[in-house]
PDB file of C-alpha atoms in Angstrom:
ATOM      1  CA  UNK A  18     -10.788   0.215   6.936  1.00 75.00           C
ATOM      2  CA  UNK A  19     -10.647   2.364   9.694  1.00 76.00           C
ATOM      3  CA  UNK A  20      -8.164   4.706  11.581  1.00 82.00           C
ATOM      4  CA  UNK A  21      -8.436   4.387  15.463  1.00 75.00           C
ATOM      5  CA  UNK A  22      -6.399   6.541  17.667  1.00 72.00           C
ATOM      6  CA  UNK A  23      -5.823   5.244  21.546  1.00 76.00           C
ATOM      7  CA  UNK A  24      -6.350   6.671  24.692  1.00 69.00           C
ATOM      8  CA  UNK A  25      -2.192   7.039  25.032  1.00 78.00           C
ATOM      9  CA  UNK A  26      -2.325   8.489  21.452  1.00 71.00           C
ATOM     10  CA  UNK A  27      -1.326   5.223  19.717  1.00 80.00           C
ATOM     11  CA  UNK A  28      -2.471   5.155  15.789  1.00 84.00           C
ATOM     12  CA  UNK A  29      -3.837   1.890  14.664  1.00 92.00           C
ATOM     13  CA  UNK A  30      -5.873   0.361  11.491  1.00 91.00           C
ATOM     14  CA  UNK A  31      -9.306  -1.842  12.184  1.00 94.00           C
ATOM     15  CA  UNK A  32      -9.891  -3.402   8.478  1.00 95.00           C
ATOM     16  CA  UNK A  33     -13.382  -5.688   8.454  1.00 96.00           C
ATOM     17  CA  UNK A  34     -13.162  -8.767   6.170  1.00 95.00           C
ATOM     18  CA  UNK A  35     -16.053 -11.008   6.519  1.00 96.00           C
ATOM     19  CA  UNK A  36     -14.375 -13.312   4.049  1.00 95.00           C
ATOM     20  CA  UNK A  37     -14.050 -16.730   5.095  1.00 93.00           C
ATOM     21  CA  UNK A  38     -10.217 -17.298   6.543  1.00 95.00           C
ATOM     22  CA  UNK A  39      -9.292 -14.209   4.812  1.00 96.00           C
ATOM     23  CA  UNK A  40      -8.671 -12.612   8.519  1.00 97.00           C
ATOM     24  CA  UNK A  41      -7.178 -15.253   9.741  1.00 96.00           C
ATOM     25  CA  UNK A  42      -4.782 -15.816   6.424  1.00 97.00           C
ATOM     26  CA  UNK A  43      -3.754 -12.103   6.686  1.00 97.00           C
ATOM     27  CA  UNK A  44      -2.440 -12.210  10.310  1.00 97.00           C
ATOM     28  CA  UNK A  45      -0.290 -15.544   9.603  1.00 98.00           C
ATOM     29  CA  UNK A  46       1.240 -14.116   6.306  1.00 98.00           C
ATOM     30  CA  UNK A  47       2.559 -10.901   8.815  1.00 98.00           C
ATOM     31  CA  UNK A  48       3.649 -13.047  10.667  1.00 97.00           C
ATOM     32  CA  UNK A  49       5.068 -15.176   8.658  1.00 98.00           C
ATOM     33  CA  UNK A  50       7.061 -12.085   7.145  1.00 98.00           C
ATOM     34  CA  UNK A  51       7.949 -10.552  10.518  1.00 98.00           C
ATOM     35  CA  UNK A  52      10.050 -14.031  11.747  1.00 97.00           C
ATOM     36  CA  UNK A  53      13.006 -13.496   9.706  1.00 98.00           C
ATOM     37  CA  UNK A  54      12.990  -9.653  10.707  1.00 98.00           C
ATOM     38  CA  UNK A  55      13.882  -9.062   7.294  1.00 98.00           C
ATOM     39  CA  UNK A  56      12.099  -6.584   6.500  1.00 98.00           C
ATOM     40  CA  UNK A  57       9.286  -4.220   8.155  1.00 97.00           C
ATOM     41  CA  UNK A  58       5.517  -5.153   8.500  1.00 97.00           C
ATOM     42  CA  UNK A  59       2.676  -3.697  10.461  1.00 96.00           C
ATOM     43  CA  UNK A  60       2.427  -5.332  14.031  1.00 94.00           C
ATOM     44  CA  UNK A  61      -0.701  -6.965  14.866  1.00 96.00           C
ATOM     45  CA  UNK A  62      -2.796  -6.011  18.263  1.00 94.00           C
ATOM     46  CA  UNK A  63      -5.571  -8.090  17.982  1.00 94.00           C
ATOM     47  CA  UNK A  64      -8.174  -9.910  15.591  1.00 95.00           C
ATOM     48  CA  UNK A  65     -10.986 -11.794  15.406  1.00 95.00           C
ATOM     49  CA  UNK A  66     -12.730 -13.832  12.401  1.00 94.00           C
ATOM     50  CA  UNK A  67     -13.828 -10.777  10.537  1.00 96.00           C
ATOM     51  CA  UNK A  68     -11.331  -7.994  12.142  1.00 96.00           C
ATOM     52  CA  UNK A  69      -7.975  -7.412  12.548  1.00 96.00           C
ATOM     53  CA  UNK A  70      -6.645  -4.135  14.018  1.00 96.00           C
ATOM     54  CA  UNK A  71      -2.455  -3.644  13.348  1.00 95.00           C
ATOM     55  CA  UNK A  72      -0.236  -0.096  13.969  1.00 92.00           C
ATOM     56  CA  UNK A  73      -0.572   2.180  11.765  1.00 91.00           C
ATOM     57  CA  UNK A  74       2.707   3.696   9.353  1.00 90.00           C
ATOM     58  CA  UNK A  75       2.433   6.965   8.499  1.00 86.00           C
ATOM     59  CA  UNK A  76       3.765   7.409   4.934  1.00 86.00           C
ATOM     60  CA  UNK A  77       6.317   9.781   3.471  1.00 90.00           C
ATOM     61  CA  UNK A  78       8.593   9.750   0.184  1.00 92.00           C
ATOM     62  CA  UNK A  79      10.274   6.890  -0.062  1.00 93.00           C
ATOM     63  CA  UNK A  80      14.321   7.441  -0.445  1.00 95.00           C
ATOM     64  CA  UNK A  81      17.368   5.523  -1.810  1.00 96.00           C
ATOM     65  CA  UNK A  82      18.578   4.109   1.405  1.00 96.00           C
ATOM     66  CA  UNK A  83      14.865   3.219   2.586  1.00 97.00           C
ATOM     67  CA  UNK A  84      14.828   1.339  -1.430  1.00 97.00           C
ATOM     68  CA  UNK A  85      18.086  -0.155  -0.692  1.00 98.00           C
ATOM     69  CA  UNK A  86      17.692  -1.507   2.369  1.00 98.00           C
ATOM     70  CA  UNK A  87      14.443  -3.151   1.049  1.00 98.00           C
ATOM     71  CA  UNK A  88      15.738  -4.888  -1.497  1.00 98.00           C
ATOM     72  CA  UNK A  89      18.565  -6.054   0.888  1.00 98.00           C
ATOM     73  CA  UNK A  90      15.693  -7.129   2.983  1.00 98.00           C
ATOM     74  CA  UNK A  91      13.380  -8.944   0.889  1.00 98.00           C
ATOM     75  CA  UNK A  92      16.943 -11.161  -0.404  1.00 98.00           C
ATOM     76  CA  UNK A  93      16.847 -12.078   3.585  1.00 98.00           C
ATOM     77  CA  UNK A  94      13.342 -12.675   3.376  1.00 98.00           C
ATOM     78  CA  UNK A  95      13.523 -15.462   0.436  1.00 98.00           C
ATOM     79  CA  UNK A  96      16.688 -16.862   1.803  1.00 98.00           C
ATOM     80  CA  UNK A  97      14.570 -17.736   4.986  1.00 98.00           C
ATOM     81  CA  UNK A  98      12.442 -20.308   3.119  1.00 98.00           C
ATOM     82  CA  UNK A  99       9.204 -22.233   3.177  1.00 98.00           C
ATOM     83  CA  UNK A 100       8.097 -25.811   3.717  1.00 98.00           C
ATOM     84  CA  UNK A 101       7.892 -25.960  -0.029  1.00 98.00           C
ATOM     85  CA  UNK A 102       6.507 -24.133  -2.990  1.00 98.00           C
ATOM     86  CA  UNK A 103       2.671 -23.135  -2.412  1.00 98.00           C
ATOM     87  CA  UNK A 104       3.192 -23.860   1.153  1.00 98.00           C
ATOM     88  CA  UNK A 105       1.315 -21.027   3.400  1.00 97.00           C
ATOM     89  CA  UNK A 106       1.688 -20.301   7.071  1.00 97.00           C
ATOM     90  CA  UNK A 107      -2.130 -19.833   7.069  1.00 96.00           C
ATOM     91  CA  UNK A 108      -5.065 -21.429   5.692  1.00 96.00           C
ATOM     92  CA  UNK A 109      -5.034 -23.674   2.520  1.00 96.00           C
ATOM     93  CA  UNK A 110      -8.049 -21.820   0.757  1.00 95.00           C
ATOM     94  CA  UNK A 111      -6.656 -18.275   1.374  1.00 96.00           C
ATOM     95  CA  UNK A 112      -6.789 -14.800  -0.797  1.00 97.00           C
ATOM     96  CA  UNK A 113      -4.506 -12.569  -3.019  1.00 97.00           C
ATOM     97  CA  UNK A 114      -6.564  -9.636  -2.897  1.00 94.00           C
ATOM     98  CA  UNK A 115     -10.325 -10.133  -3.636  1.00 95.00           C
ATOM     99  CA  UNK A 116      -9.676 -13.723  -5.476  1.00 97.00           C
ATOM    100  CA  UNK A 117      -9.093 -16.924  -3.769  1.00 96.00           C
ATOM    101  CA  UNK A 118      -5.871 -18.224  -4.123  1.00 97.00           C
ATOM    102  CA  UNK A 119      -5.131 -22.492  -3.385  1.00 95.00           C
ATOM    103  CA  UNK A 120      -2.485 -23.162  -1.175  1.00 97.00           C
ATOM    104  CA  UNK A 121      -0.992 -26.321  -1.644  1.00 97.00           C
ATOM    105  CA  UNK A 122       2.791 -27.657  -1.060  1.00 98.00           C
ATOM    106  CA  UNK A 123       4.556 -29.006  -4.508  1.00 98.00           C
ATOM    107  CA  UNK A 124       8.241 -30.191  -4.464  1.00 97.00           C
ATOM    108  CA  UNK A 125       8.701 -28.252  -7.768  1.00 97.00           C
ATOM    109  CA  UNK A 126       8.135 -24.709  -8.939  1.00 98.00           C
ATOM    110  CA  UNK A 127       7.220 -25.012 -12.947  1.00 98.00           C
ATOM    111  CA  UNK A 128       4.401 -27.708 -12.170  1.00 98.00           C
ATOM    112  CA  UNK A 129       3.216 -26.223  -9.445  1.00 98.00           C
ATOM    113  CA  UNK A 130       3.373 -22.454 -10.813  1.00 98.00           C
ATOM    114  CA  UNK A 131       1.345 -23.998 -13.952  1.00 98.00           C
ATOM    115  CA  UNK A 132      -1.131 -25.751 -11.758  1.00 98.00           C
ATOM    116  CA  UNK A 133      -2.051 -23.849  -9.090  1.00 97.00           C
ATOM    117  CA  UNK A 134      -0.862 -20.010  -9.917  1.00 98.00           C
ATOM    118  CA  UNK A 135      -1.555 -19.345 -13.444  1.00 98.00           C
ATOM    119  CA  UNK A 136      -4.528 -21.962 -14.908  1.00 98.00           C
ATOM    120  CA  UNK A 137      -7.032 -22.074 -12.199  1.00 97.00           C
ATOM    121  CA  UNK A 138      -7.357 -17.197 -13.004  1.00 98.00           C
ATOM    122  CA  UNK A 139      -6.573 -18.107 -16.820  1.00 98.00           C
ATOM    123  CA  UNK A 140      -9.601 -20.960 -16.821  1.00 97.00           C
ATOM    124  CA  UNK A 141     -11.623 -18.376 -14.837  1.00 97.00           C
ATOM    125  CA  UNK A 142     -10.953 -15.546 -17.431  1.00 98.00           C
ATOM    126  CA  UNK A 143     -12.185 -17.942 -20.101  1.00 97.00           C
ATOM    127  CA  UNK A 144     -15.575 -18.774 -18.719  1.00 97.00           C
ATOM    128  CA  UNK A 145     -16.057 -15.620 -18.037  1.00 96.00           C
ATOM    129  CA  UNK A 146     -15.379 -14.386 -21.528  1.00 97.00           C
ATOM    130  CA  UNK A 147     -12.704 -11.906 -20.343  1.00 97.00           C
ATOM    131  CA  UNK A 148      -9.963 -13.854 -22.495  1.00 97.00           C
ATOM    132  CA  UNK A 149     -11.322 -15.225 -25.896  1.00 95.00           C
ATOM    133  CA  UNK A 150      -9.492 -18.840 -27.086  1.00 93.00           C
ATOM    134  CA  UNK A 151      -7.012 -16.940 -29.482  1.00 95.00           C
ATOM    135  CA  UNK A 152      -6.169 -14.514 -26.589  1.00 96.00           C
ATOM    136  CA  UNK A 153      -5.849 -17.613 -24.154  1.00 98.00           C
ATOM    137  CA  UNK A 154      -3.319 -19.523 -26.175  1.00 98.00           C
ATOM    138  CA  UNK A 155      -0.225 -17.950 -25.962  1.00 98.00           C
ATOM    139  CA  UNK A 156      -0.653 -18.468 -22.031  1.00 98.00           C
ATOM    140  CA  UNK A 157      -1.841 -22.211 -22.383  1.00 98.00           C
ATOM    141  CA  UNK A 158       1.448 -22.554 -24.567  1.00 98.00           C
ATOM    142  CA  UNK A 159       3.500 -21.036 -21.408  1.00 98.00           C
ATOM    143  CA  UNK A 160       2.074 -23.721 -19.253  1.00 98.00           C
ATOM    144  CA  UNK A 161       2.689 -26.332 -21.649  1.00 98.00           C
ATOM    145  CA  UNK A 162       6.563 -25.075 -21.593  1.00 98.00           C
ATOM    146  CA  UNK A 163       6.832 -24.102 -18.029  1.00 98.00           C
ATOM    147  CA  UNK A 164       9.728 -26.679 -17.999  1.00 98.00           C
ATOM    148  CA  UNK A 165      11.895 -25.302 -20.210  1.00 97.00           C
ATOM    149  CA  UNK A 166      11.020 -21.284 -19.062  1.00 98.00           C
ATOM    150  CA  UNK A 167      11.326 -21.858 -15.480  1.00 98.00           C
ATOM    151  CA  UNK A 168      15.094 -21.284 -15.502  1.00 97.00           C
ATOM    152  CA  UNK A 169      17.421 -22.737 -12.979  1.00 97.00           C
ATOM    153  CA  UNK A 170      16.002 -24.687 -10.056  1.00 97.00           C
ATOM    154  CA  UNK A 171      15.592 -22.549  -7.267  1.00 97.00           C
ATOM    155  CA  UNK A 172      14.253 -23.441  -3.554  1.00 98.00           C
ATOM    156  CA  UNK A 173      11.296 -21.989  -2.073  1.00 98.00           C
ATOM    157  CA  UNK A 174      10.922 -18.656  -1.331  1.00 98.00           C
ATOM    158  CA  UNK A 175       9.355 -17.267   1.707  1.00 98.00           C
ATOM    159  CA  UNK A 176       7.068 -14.503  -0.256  1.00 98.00           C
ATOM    160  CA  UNK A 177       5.040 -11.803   0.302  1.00 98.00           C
ATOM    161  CA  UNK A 178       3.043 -12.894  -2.640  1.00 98.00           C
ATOM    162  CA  UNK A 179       1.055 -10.000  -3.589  1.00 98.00           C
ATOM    163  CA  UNK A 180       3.971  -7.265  -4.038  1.00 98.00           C
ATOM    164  CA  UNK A 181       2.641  -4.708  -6.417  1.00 95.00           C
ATOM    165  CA  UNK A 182       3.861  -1.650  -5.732  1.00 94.00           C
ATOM    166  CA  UNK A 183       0.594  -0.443  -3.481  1.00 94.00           C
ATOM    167  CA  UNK A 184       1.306  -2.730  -0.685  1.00 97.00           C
ATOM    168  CA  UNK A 185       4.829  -0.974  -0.489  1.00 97.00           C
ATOM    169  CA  UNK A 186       4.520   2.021   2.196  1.00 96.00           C
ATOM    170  CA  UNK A 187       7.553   4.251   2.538  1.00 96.00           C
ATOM    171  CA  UNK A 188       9.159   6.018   5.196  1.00 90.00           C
ATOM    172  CA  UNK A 189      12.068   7.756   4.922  1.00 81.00           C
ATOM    173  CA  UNK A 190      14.584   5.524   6.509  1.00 89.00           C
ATOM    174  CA  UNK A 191      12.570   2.560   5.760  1.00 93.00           C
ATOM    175  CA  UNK A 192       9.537   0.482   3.216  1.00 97.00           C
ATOM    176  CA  UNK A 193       6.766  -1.600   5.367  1.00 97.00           C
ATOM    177  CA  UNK A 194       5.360  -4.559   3.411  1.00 98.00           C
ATOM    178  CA  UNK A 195       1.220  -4.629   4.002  1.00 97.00           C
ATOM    179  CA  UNK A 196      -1.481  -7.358   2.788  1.00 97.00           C
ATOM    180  CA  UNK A 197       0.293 -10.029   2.058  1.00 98.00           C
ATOM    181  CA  UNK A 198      -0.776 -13.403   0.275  1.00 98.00           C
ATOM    182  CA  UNK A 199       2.084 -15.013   1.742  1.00 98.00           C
ATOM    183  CA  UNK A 200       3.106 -18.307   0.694  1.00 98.00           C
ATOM    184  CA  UNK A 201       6.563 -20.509  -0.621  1.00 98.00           C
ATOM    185  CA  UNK A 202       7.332 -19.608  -4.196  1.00 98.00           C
ATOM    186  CA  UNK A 203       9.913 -18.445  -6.885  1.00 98.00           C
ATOM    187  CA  UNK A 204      11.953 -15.663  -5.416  1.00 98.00           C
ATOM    188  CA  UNK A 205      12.005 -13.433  -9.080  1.00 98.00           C
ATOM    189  CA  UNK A 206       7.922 -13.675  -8.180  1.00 98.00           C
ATOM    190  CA  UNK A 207       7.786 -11.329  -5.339  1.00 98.00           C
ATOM    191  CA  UNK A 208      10.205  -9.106  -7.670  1.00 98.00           C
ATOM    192  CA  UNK A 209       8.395  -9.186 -11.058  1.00 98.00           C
ATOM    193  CA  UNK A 210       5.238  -8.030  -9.124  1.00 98.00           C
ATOM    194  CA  UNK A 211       6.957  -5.014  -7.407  1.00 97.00           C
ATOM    195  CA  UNK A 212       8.251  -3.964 -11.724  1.00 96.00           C
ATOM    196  CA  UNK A 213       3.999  -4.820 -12.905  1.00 95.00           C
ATOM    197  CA  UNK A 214       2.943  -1.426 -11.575  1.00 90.00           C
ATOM    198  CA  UNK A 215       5.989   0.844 -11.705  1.00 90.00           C
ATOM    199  CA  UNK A 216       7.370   0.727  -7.888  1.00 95.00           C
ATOM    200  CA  UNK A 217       9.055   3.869  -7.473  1.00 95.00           C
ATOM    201  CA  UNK A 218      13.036   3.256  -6.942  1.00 96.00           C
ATOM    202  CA  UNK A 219      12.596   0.162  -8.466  1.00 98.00           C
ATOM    203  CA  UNK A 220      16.091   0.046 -10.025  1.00 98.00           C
ATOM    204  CA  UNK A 221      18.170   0.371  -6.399  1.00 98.00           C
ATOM    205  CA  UNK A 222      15.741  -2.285  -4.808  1.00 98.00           C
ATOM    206  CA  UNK A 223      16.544  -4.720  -7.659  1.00 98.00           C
ATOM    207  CA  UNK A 224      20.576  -3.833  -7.297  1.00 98.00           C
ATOM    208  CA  UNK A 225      20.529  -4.012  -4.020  1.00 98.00           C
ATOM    209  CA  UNK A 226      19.122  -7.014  -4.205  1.00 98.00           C
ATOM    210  CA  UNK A 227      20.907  -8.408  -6.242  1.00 98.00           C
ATOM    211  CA  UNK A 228      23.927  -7.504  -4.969  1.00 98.00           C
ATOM    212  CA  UNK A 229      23.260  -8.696  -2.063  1.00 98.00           C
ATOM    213  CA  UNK A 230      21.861 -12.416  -2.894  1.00 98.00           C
ATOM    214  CA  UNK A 231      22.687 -12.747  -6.344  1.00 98.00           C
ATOM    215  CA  UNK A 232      20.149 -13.519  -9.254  1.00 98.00           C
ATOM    216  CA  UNK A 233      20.176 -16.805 -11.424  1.00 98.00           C
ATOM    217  CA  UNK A 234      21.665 -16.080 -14.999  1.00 97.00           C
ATOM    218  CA  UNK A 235      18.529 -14.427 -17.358  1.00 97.00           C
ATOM    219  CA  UNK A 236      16.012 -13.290 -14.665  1.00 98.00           C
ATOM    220  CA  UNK A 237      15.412 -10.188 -16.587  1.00 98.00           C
ATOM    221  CA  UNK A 238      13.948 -12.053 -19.294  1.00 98.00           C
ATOM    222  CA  UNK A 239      11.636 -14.132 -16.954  1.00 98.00           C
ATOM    223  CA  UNK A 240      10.129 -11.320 -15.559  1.00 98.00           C
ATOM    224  CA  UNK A 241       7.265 -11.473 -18.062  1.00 98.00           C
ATOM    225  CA  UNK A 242       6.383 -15.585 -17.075  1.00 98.00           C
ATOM    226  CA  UNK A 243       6.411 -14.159 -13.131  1.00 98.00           C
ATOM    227  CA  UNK A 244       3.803 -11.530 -13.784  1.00 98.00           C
ATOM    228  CA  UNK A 245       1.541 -13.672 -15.528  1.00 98.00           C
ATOM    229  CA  UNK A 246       0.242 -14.938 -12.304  1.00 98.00           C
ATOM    230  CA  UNK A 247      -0.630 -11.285 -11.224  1.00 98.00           C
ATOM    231  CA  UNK A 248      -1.706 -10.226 -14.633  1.00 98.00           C
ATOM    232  CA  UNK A 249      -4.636 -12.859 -14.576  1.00 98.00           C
ATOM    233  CA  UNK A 250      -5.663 -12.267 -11.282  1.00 98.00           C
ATOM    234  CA  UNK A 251      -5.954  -8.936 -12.684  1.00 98.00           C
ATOM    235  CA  UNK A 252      -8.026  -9.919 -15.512  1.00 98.00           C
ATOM    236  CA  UNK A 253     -10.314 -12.071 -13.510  1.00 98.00           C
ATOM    237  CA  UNK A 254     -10.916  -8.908 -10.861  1.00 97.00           C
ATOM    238  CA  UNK A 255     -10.828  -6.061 -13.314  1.00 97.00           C
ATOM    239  CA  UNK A 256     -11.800  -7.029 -16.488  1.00 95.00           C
ATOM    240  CA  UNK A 257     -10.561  -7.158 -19.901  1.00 95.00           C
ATOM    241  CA  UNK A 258      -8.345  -3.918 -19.543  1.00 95.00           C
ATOM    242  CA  UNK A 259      -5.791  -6.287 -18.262  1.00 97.00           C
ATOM    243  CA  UNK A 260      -6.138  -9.030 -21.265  1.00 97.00           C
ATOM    244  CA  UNK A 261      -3.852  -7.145 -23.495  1.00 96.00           C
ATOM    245  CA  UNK A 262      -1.090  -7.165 -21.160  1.00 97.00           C
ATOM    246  CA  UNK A 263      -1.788 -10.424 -20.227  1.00 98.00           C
ATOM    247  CA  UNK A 264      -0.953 -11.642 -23.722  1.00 98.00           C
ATOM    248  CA  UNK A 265       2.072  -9.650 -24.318  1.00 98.00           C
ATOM    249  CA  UNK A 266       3.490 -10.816 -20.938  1.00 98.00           C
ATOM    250  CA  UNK A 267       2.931 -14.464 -22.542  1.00 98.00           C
ATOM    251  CA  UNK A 268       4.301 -13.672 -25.843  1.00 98.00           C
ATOM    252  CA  UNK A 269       7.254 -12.693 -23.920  1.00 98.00           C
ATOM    253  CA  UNK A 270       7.529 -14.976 -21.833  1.00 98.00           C
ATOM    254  CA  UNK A 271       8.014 -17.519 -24.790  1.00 98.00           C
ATOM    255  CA  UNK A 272      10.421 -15.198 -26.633  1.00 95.00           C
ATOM    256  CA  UNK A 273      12.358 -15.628 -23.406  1.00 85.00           C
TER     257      UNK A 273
END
């Protein structure tokens, strides 16, 4: 990644990604999220197959009203939909950070959340030894239940998809959303990523949010199913310092 200042004095970011599609998935998911004009992403000047060049956002300490006005904004941001759940505006075979992630459109979340979101990283973990069979069960016993955990139907959710709290930048009177793995989902997704990693002013994004489009009875206690997605990604990328978690979020998840 590289900082490139204009002739007129204009900041802007050139990233390189010779990934396959992963260029091309990146520009459609800011795209995607800029439509609504929910909430603030970086504007794309150009791109090629392997480059993409956006503005620039200078960072500074993020503040209540900037955290408020987020979590207003993301509520607007799921409440503007998707084609259905695993639907992306991009390629099918696209990225959530250095994995591939499968985009394909399901009429239901549990099945498809099971199918496509959390066994393909938890199979991967397996073969590669990350997650032993007694450490893999509690989350094959999620997917088995995903039916009765899912909690009240929902429809899809236009997502950022990768919302940890390190593709949050803050300015003072505002948060930008960067490198998303946009795609339709659950809404309490996008929200149990941004609590995985300890987003600062977490608890007046998830009022605000709330207050402003309502949560479906027990979300708190879903939280742990949400991040299990994230969590194995994790585990697949980085190792077994995420397996521990990973299991604990499962346990959890079946308590709930």
């Amino acid at each position: 990644m590289f900082e490139v200042e204009t002739d007129d004095g204009d900041l802007l970011v050139a990233k390189h990604d010779p990934r396959q599609d992963a260029v091309a998935a990146e520009v459609a998911g800011l795209e995607w999220l800029a439509e609504p004009g929910a909430v603030a992403v970086p504007q794309v000047r150009a791109h090629d197959h392997e480059w993409l060049v956006m503005e620039q956002v200078e960072p500074a300490d993020p503040t209540a009203v900037a955290a408020a006005d987020l979590g207003r904004g993301l509520a607007d941001l799921h409440g503007a939909g998707a084609d259905a759940f695993g639907a992306a505006p991009g390629p099918e075979r696209a990225w959530i950070g250095l994995a591939p992630m499968r985009n394909v459109p399901a009429p239901r979340w549990p099945a498809w959340y099971a199918a496509d979101r959390v066994e393909p990283y938890l199979r991967r973990a397996v073969d590669l030894g990350l997650l032993d069979r007694d450490a893999a069960a509690p989350v094959y016993a999620v997917c088995e239940r995903i039916e009765d955990l899912a909690g009240p139907p929902e429809p899809p959710a236009r997502l950022h998809g990768d919302l940890h709290s390190g593709n949050v930048l803050w300015q003072r009177d505002r948060a930008w959303l960067i490198d998303p793995a946009a795609h339709g989902g659950h809404r309490e997704t996008d929200l149990a990523m941004l609590a995985l990693f300890g987003c600062p002013q977490l608890d007046t994004i998830l009022s605000a949010y709330d207050e402003h489009a309502p949560l479906a009875d027990g979300w708190e206690s879903r939280v742990p199913l949400h991040q299990l997605f994230p969590l194995l990604v994790h585990v697949v990328l980085f190792g077994t310092g995420y397996a521990r978690q990973t299991v604990s979020a499962a346990r959890a998840a079946l308590r709930g």
